[in-house]
Structure formats: structure tokens, C-alpha cells
XYZ file of C-alpha atoms in Angstrom:
433
model
C 44.891 33.822 -35.233
C 44.993 30.546 -33.707
C 45.354 32.529 -30.241
C 42.309 34.812 -31.071
C 40.228 31.738 -31.790
C 41.175 29.986 -28.644
C 40.220 32.993 -26.404
C 36.793 33.311 -28.355
C 36.273 29.701 -27.673
C 37.003 30.203 -24.051
C 34.677 33.248 -23.643
C 31.545 31.594 -25.409
C 30.295 29.608 -22.457
C 30.238 32.361 -19.972
C 29.263 35.553 -22.258
C 25.850 36.055 -21.856
C 24.681 33.292 -19.620
C 23.261 33.223 -16.174
C 25.108 32.056 -12.875
C 23.401 29.085 -11.401
C 23.219 30.739 -7.935
C 21.214 33.728 -9.080
C 18.651 31.450 -10.769
C 18.543 29.275 -7.706
C 19.262 30.958 -4.357
C 17.481 28.172 -2.048
C 18.190 24.796 -1.120
C 15.846 23.389 -4.086
C 16.538 24.410 -7.872
C 14.394 23.329 -10.899
C 15.799 24.156 -14.449
C 13.382 24.062 -17.224
C 14.124 23.969 -20.951
C 14.002 27.827 -20.650
C 16.843 28.430 -18.532
C 19.262 25.719 -19.451
C 22.334 28.403 -20.645
C 24.236 28.322 -17.079
C 27.664 29.579 -16.361
C 29.445 26.435 -15.780
C 32.370 28.153 -13.690
C 29.623 29.431 -10.769
C 29.383 26.580 -8.275
C 26.029 26.854 -6.147
C 26.912 25.331 -2.971
C 23.476 26.033 -1.550
C 21.487 23.769 -3.481
C 20.604 20.344 -1.914
C 18.028 19.204 -4.434
C 18.328 19.730 -8.125
C 15.491 18.984 -10.561
C 16.393 18.797 -14.592
C 13.952 18.767 -16.851
C 16.109 17.005 -19.496
C 18.871 14.052 -19.405
C 20.830 15.507 -22.315
C 24.700 15.498 -21.589
C 24.934 19.379 -21.475
C 22.081 19.410 -18.733
C 23.890 16.859 -16.559
C 26.961 18.797 -16.646
C 24.780 21.248 -14.209
C 25.581 18.554 -11.264
C 29.229 19.371 -11.310
C 28.279 22.715 -9.897
C 26.437 21.583 -6.744
C 28.885 19.915 -4.461
C 26.380 19.524 -1.810
C 23.957 17.963 -3.599
C 21.787 15.260 -1.814
C 18.451 14.688 -4.071
C 18.643 14.615 -7.821
C 15.632 14.556 -10.097
C 16.106 14.132 -13.863
C 13.153 13.819 -16.199
C 12.731 12.552 -19.731
C 15.923 10.628 -19.952
C 16.035 9.002 -23.701
C 18.130 5.649 -24.602
C 21.686 4.990 -22.896
C 22.439 8.187 -21.310
C 25.720 8.722 -19.569
C 26.004 8.411 -15.905
C 29.269 9.801 -15.612
C 28.104 13.425 -14.247
C 25.943 11.691 -11.625
C 28.999 10.241 -10.092
C 30.406 13.556 -9.228
C 28.071 14.828 -5.794
C 30.036 13.065 -2.818
C 26.745 12.729 -0.978
C 24.045 11.976 -3.390
C 21.579 10.317 -1.502
C 18.219 10.154 -3.835
C 18.368 9.975 -7.284
C 15.146 10.110 -9.540
C 14.961 9.356 -13.303
C 11.654 9.731 -14.282
C 9.025 9.908 -17.275
C 11.733 8.820 -19.804
C 12.445 6.534 -22.508
C 15.171 4.147 -20.659
C 15.027 0.946 -22.190
C 18.227 -0.485 -20.978
C 19.353 0.908 -17.825
C 22.959 1.786 -17.740
C 25.308 0.699 -14.699
C 24.936 2.787 -11.413
C 27.622 1.217 -9.774
C 29.617 4.208 -8.792
C 27.025 6.252 -7.222
C 27.958 4.207 -3.803
C 26.197 6.283 -1.356
C 22.848 6.385 -2.951
C 20.176 5.379 -0.501
C 17.202 5.816 -2.677
C 16.897 5.201 -6.346
C 13.466 6.154 -8.510
C 13.078 4.665 -11.702
C 9.033 4.632 -11.906
C 7.433 5.296 -15.421
C 10.202 4.796 -17.924
C 10.291 2.241 -20.520
C 12.741 -0.148 -19.041
C 12.556 -3.607 -20.384
C 15.589 -5.201 -18.972
C 18.197 -5.025 -16.252
C 21.907 -6.487 -16.230
C 23.217 -8.479 -13.465
C 25.673 -5.501 -12.693
C 23.251 -2.781 -12.865
C 23.104 -2.157 -9.058
C 26.570 -3.364 -8.387
C 28.275 -1.202 -5.764
C 25.031 0.439 -4.375
C 25.585 -1.285 -1.223
C 24.000 1.479 0.804
C 20.557 1.143 -1.267
C 17.321 1.262 0.945
C 14.508 1.801 -1.713
C 14.183 0.928 -5.145
C 11.198 2.031 -7.235
C 10.853 0.280 -10.595
C 6.962 0.138 -11.184
C 5.403 1.238 -14.310
C 7.933 -0.047 -16.794
C 8.018 -2.878 -19.245
C 10.273 -5.364 -17.438
C 9.415 -8.895 -18.314
C 12.307 -10.805 -16.566
C 14.952 -10.154 -14.008
C 18.602 -11.538 -13.911
C 18.694 -14.126 -11.157
C 21.261 -12.129 -9.319
C 20.316 -8.583 -9.946
C 19.630 -7.550 -6.617
C 21.845 -9.525 -4.642
C 24.520 -6.482 -4.158
C 21.400 -4.615 -2.171
C 21.918 -6.107 1.389
C 20.570 -2.996 2.806
C 17.465 -2.822 0.538
C 14.135 -2.292 2.812
C 11.888 -1.246 -0.064
C 11.515 -2.997 -3.463
C 8.634 -1.798 -5.868
C 8.179 -3.917 -9.014
C 4.618 -3.256 -9.431
C 2.748 -2.762 -13.098
C 5.309 -4.377 -15.049
C 5.308 -7.688 -17.370
C 6.882 -10.056 -14.822
C 5.560 -13.618 -15.348
C 8.523 -15.400 -13.478
C 10.967 -14.910 -10.752
C 13.973 -17.152 -9.714
C 13.427 -18.825 -6.166
C 16.626 -16.696 -5.246
C 16.006 -13.311 -6.670
C 16.511 -11.806 -3.372
C 19.615 -11.544 -1.070
C 19.923 -14.539 1.179
C 18.960 -13.221 5.069
C 17.807 -9.856 3.733
C 15.322 -8.004 6.012
C 12.905 -6.316 4.204
C 9.924 -3.601 4.841
C 8.028 -3.970 1.552
C 7.874 -6.169 -1.615
C 5.749 -4.879 -4.253
C 4.619 -7.032 -7.038
C 1.211 -5.937 -7.659
C -0.552 -6.119 -11.210
C 2.209 -8.313 -12.750
C 1.402 -11.481 -14.928
C 3.182 -13.523 -12.246
C 2.320 -17.211 -12.257
C 4.148 -18.182 -9.144
C 6.078 -16.951 -6.407
C 8.799 -19.580 -4.810
C 11.587 -19.039 -2.528
C 14.374 -21.465 -2.247
C 14.442 -23.307 1.362
C 17.763 -22.715 2.632
C 18.477 -19.564 0.453
C 15.600 -16.875 1.252
C 14.707 -13.575 2.912
C 15.046 -13.525 6.536
C 11.861 -11.351 6.706
C 9.495 -9.213 4.841
C 7.106 -6.834 6.418
C 4.687 -6.556 3.534
C 4.043 -8.227 0.222
C 1.811 -7.119 -2.153
C 0.461 -9.546 -4.771
C -2.912 -7.455 -5.624
C -4.390 -8.323 -8.971
C -1.623 -10.873 -9.676
C -4.722 -12.994 -11.435
C -2.389 -15.571 -13.356
C -1.108 -16.968 -10.014
C -2.489 -20.460 -9.097
C -2.150 -23.003 -6.394
C -0.437 -22.616 -3.259
C 1.509 -19.752 -1.944
C 4.251 -21.084 0.497
C 6.659 -18.324 2.145
C 9.198 -19.822 4.653
C 10.429 -16.693 6.404
C 8.745 -14.005 8.851
C 6.126 -11.899 7.238
C 3.385 -9.419 8.762
C 1.137 -8.647 5.833
C 0.241 -10.428 2.936
C -1.783 -8.576 0.211
C -3.545 -11.326 -2.217
C -6.692 -8.920 -3.132
C -7.886 -9.904 -6.819
C -5.331 -12.423 -6.865
C -5.479 -16.135 -8.352
C -3.914 -17.847 -5.339
C -5.825 -20.704 -3.893
C -3.928 -21.812 -0.992
C -1.650 -19.999 1.496
C 0.902 -21.525 3.505
C 2.725 -18.546 5.850
C 3.176 -19.678 9.445
C 4.417 -16.199 10.799
C 1.504 -14.307 8.755
C -0.043 -11.623 11.169
C -2.429 -9.792 8.590
C -3.763 -11.429 5.679
C -5.872 -9.227 2.989
C -7.801 -11.488 0.504
C -10.665 -9.327 -0.484
C -12.261 -10.547 -4.157
C -9.699 -13.482 -4.384
C -9.894 -17.244 -4.813
C -8.138 -17.966 -1.515
C -10.257 -21.024 -0.219
C -7.442 -22.986 1.779
C -5.248 -21.509 4.655
C -2.853 -23.188 6.684
C -2.385 -23.129 10.441
C -1.375 -19.268 11.321
C -1.073 -19.236 15.050
C 0.002 -15.467 14.715
C -2.620 -14.273 12.633
C -4.536 -10.945 14.060
C -6.280 -9.571 10.893
C -8.121 -11.320 8.064
C -10.007 -9.314 5.395
C -11.957 -12.036 3.320
C -14.565 -9.530 1.375
C -16.072 -10.708 -1.675
C -14.874 -14.118 -1.415
C -18.268 -15.914 -1.636
C -18.407 -17.211 2.037
C -21.327 -18.842 3.580
C -21.782 -19.173 7.250
C -20.634 -22.644 7.128
C -17.332 -21.786 5.488
C -16.980 -18.511 7.766
C -17.365 -20.584 10.609
C -14.874 -23.184 10.031
C -12.063 -20.214 9.417
C -12.978 -18.193 12.527
C -12.734 -21.272 14.913
C -9.160 -21.998 13.219
C -7.778 -18.700 14.305
C -8.471 -17.919 17.835
C -5.976 -15.032 17.694
C -7.998 -12.920 15.205
C -8.862 -9.490 16.293
C -10.020 -7.444 13.392
C -12.059 -9.303 10.470
C -13.648 -8.231 7.473
C -16.602 -10.719 6.086
C -18.413 -8.154 3.963
C -19.665 -8.616 0.441
C -20.388 -12.595 1.176
C -23.274 -14.751 1.630
C -23.739 -15.088 5.239
C -27.445 -14.999 5.666
C -27.626 -16.016 9.211
C -25.569 -16.455 12.433
C -26.200 -19.075 14.987
C -26.553 -18.560 18.735
C -23.817 -19.170 20.842
C -22.215 -22.654 21.001
C -20.914 -23.081 24.284
C -18.609 -26.132 23.081
C -16.615 -23.812 21.094
C -13.548 -21.324 21.500
C -14.095 -18.440 19.570
C -11.632 -15.520 19.073
C -12.323 -12.207 20.947
C -12.659 -10.053 17.897
C -12.095 -6.029 18.425
C -13.463 -5.187 14.808
C -16.050 -7.082 12.867
C -17.427 -6.331 9.319
C -20.304 -8.089 7.941
C -22.102 -5.472 5.974
C -23.682 -6.373 2.428
C -24.226 -10.120 3.327
C -28.026 -10.307 3.261
C -28.087 -10.923 7.208
C -31.846 -11.438 8.333
C -31.365 -11.501 12.024
C -28.632 -10.966 14.593
C -29.171 -13.914 17.392
C -29.062 -13.047 21.101
C -25.651 -14.554 22.807
C -23.944 -14.256 19.367
C -20.457 -15.745 19.671
C -18.782 -13.160 17.256
C -19.865 -10.175 19.711
C -17.394 -10.659 22.712
C -16.327 -8.799 25.559
C -13.466 -6.902 23.352
C -15.820 -5.972 20.532
C -15.213 -2.135 19.722
C -16.472 -1.522 16.146
C -19.393 -3.605 14.429
C -20.488 -3.114 11.039
C -23.688 -4.866 9.883
C -24.853 -2.348 7.449
C -26.841 -3.046 4.048
C -28.305 -6.079 5.035
C -31.977 -7.197 5.690
C -32.123 -6.619 9.405
C -35.908 -5.510 10.591
C -35.304 -5.784 14.314
C -32.143 -5.902 16.704
C -32.642 -7.203 20.321
C -30.299 -5.330 22.539
C -29.434 -8.598 24.119
C -27.572 -9.233 21.286
C -24.878 -6.780 22.755
C -25.172 -8.025 26.398
C -21.316 -8.871 26.430
C -19.999 -6.175 24.063
C -19.162 -3.949 27.010
C -16.680 -1.848 24.997
C -18.550 -1.385 21.780
C -17.612 2.120 20.468
C -18.901 2.072 16.816
C -22.003 0.555 15.276
C -22.925 0.855 11.636
C -26.418 -0.145 10.966
C -27.382 2.124 7.860
C -29.078 0.676 4.738
C -31.351 -2.004 6.651
C -35.202 -2.383 7.038
C -35.324 -1.076 10.900
C -38.384 0.549 12.003
C -37.039 1.105 15.862
C -33.917 0.754 17.497
C -33.403 1.058 21.123
C -31.064 3.630 21.115
C -31.388 4.529 24.833
C -30.423 1.080 25.708
C -27.678 1.093 28.582
C -26.015 -1.647 26.623
C -24.709 1.372 24.030
C -23.530 3.334 27.364
C -20.032 3.571 25.712
C -20.818 4.163 22.048
C -19.330 6.723 20.453
C -20.352 6.699 16.921
C -23.383 5.521 15.128
C -24.756 5.516 11.719
C -28.794 4.646 11.357
C -29.669 6.267 8.024
C -31.663 4.373 5.212
C -33.608 2.597 7.444
C -37.543 2.450 7.573
C -37.750 5.030 10.825
C -40.753 7.189 10.603
C -40.382 11.162 10.914
C -41.388 11.686 14.633
C -38.846 8.661 15.417
C -36.007 9.831 13.631
C -36.438 13.735 15.027
C -36.813 12.234 18.608
C -33.332 10.182 18.025
C -31.420 13.282 16.342
C -32.593 15.475 19.404
C -31.375 12.847 21.955
C -28.076 12.575 20.259
C -27.749 16.137 19.711
C -27.041 16.981 23.357
C -24.335 14.097 23.499
C -20.788 13.837 22.423
C -21.679 10.752 20.065
C -21.040 11.151 16.189
C -24.297 10.509 14.414
C -22.806 9.842 10.697
C -24.531 11.285 7.918
C -25.233 9.956 4.417
C -23.617 11.339 1.502
C -26.974 13.259 0.689
C -26.422 14.910 4.290
C -29.146 13.313 6.348
C -28.626 11.435 9.583
C -31.883 9.537 9.698
C -34.759 10.756 7.755
C -34.436 11.433 3.803
C -35.142 14.888 3.000
C -38.072 14.276 0.820
C -39.848 12.459 3.805
C -39.701 15.415 6.274
């Protein structure tokens, strides 16, 4: 009887079940709850990317049948699931554990060849210092959209090759000054939409460089932000940061922020100060300070006027300049902002009722001009000063019907792009035809 019982137990796992290879003949295999009964004795060496809809131990055993697996996606993990089977594929590069209820992440130390780990949209509350120990090849770590409130001081220290770290949309209010490995060179650190009160780095123990840091909507941050390492782009949109000191910065995005004081940044090329309540007096001070600027967005401010050229001052040579939605009344002749390298100018949705073509006297390379939403009655669109123009927007002005038809006919025979409004007209509103 015992022998017969053992024979039945051996037969149960295979009798009536479907071999994995017959379900998934290609490189990608997605197993839903309906086809979880598999023949555990039929390895599928063809599968490179496997997606499982459940995180139960019986489902994770499927991984044992995929020796060539490089990419594993597991959905709806619950609680402290076992990672034993995840360690089986010898060349697993990408692991995604998403849409689960994993409050306490288990240690993943033995998946040593892992390069990308995606843990977004779970309910992770805490991590342990040893959670990522052994993941020395990890380059991308996604922890966004969780419930993390604090991080152990050395939790990321084993990740010497980490390039991308996303901690956005968590509940992190404080970070240790040494939460990142010393001298690490990263591409992106995303901390947006966290209740961070400050971000500080130790003077002698800090990253070597981070190309992009995102602090968007970190409204609880106050005072000064000082970054003692190389950084290319800093995003402070909708943040509470009031002062920045970042010597190596090349691009500052501070739209709708509280930034009102910026240190000397001799490498700054891109500056976005949309919606920061700037008047010309303050904008003038900022623009004179950073002569390396090439792309500037000052839209949605209170710059009502711009003075004529000041021959005693050195100005940046802008390539792209946005002054839309400022309430501008006039563009002066010999304006210091419209130099020889200017290729794009946006003065849309202001109060301009005239434009003197002498304004663009030095802007020989102007290619894009946006004038829509003003009070213009005429515009010297045939001017030789617009010879290099490639795109133009003039809709929502006060041109009459014959003027609009003439303009549209003139540009209709050229390669210039005459932009249309969201309602489809380029100059004259349909009801005015």
C-alpha cells in the first residue's frame, strides 16, 4: 500500500497538467491565474522574460523551469514572500515586483547579477541595512510609490554601481548626510513629492557626481540647498527651497518655486524661473550674473517692460528666450536680450500692440517666433530681418480679415510653418471670416 501511495503522489504533479514550453513557445511568457498548473518536469529553455500574476511559492517555482531567464516580473506579492526561487536563474538581470502588499522587503542579497530592480507601487514601509547587500551590479533601483518613511543610513552603500535611484512619492522626511555611497557617479536621483525638510551631504563623504536631481513638489524644504559635487540638472519646481549653492550646475529648473537667491554658477546654461513672481528689476539682476546662459524661461511673471540696450553691461547671448504671459506692453529697439545667437523667442499672450522690426536688428539667426495672444493689428511679416524664420505663431491677435488672408497666402508658398490654434485657425478666427 505504501508503495502504491508513493506512486500516486509522484503521478499527481504531472497527470493532466500542461508543459510550460507548450504554453510559451517564444522568448516572452505571461502566466495568469488561469494557467498556473504546469508540468514542473518540463524546462523551457526558450523563455527569457517571464511574467507571473501571483507571488505564491507554488508560482515562483516556475522560475526553476527557465534556466535562460533574464527578466522576471511578479505581480501582487503579499507579506514576507520567499526569495529562494528567485536566486535560481544564473543570469537574471531585471526583477520587477509590482502592485503588491510587500510592507517589509526581504533580503535580496543572493541575486548577485541583478542590474535592475523595480519595486514600485507596493506598500513598502521600511528597508533593512542588509536588504541590498550583495547586489553589487545593480544599476537601477525603483522604489517610487511606496510608503517608506525613513531609510537606514547605509542601506544603499553596497550599490557602488548604482546609476538610477527613484524614491519619489514616498513619505520620506529626512535623509542621512551619507545615505549614498561615497564617490558614486549617478545619472539620476529622484526624490520628488516627498515631505523632505532638507537635503544635506557630508563635506568629505558624498557622491562624486549626479547628473540629475529631482526635488519637484518637495514643499516642506526650506532655506538653503547646497550640493558639494558635480551636478548637471537640478529640478526644484514647486519646492520650498529658497536658496541654492551648486557651483557645477548647468541646468536649473525652478518654476513655481520659492527660489530667490542663487550663488555664482559659472557653468549655468539653462534657467527656468516660470511663475516665480519676477519683475524686470529682479530678472535683470539674475540675467547679468550668469553670462553663460543660453536657454531661459521667464514666462508667467510680472515683467511689464524691458529697457533699451545698456552699453555698459555684459549680457548673456541667449539661444532660446521665453517671455510669454508677463503683461509686456512693448519690445524696445536694441533690446539687450535679442542677440546674434537667438534662435527662438516667445512673447505670446502679452499686451503687445506693435512690434518694430528694428527690435530684431541683431537676431540674424532667429528661426522661431511666437506672437500669438497679443493685440497686434499689423506685423511686418515680409521683413528681411525674418529671412531665416522657420516657424511663426500669430493667431489670437487683432488682425482684420484681409490682412490675415494676405499673410496666410504669403506663407502658404513658403516652407515656413505657420502654427494654428487649438481650434485650427492660423490667423483669423472662423467666426470672423
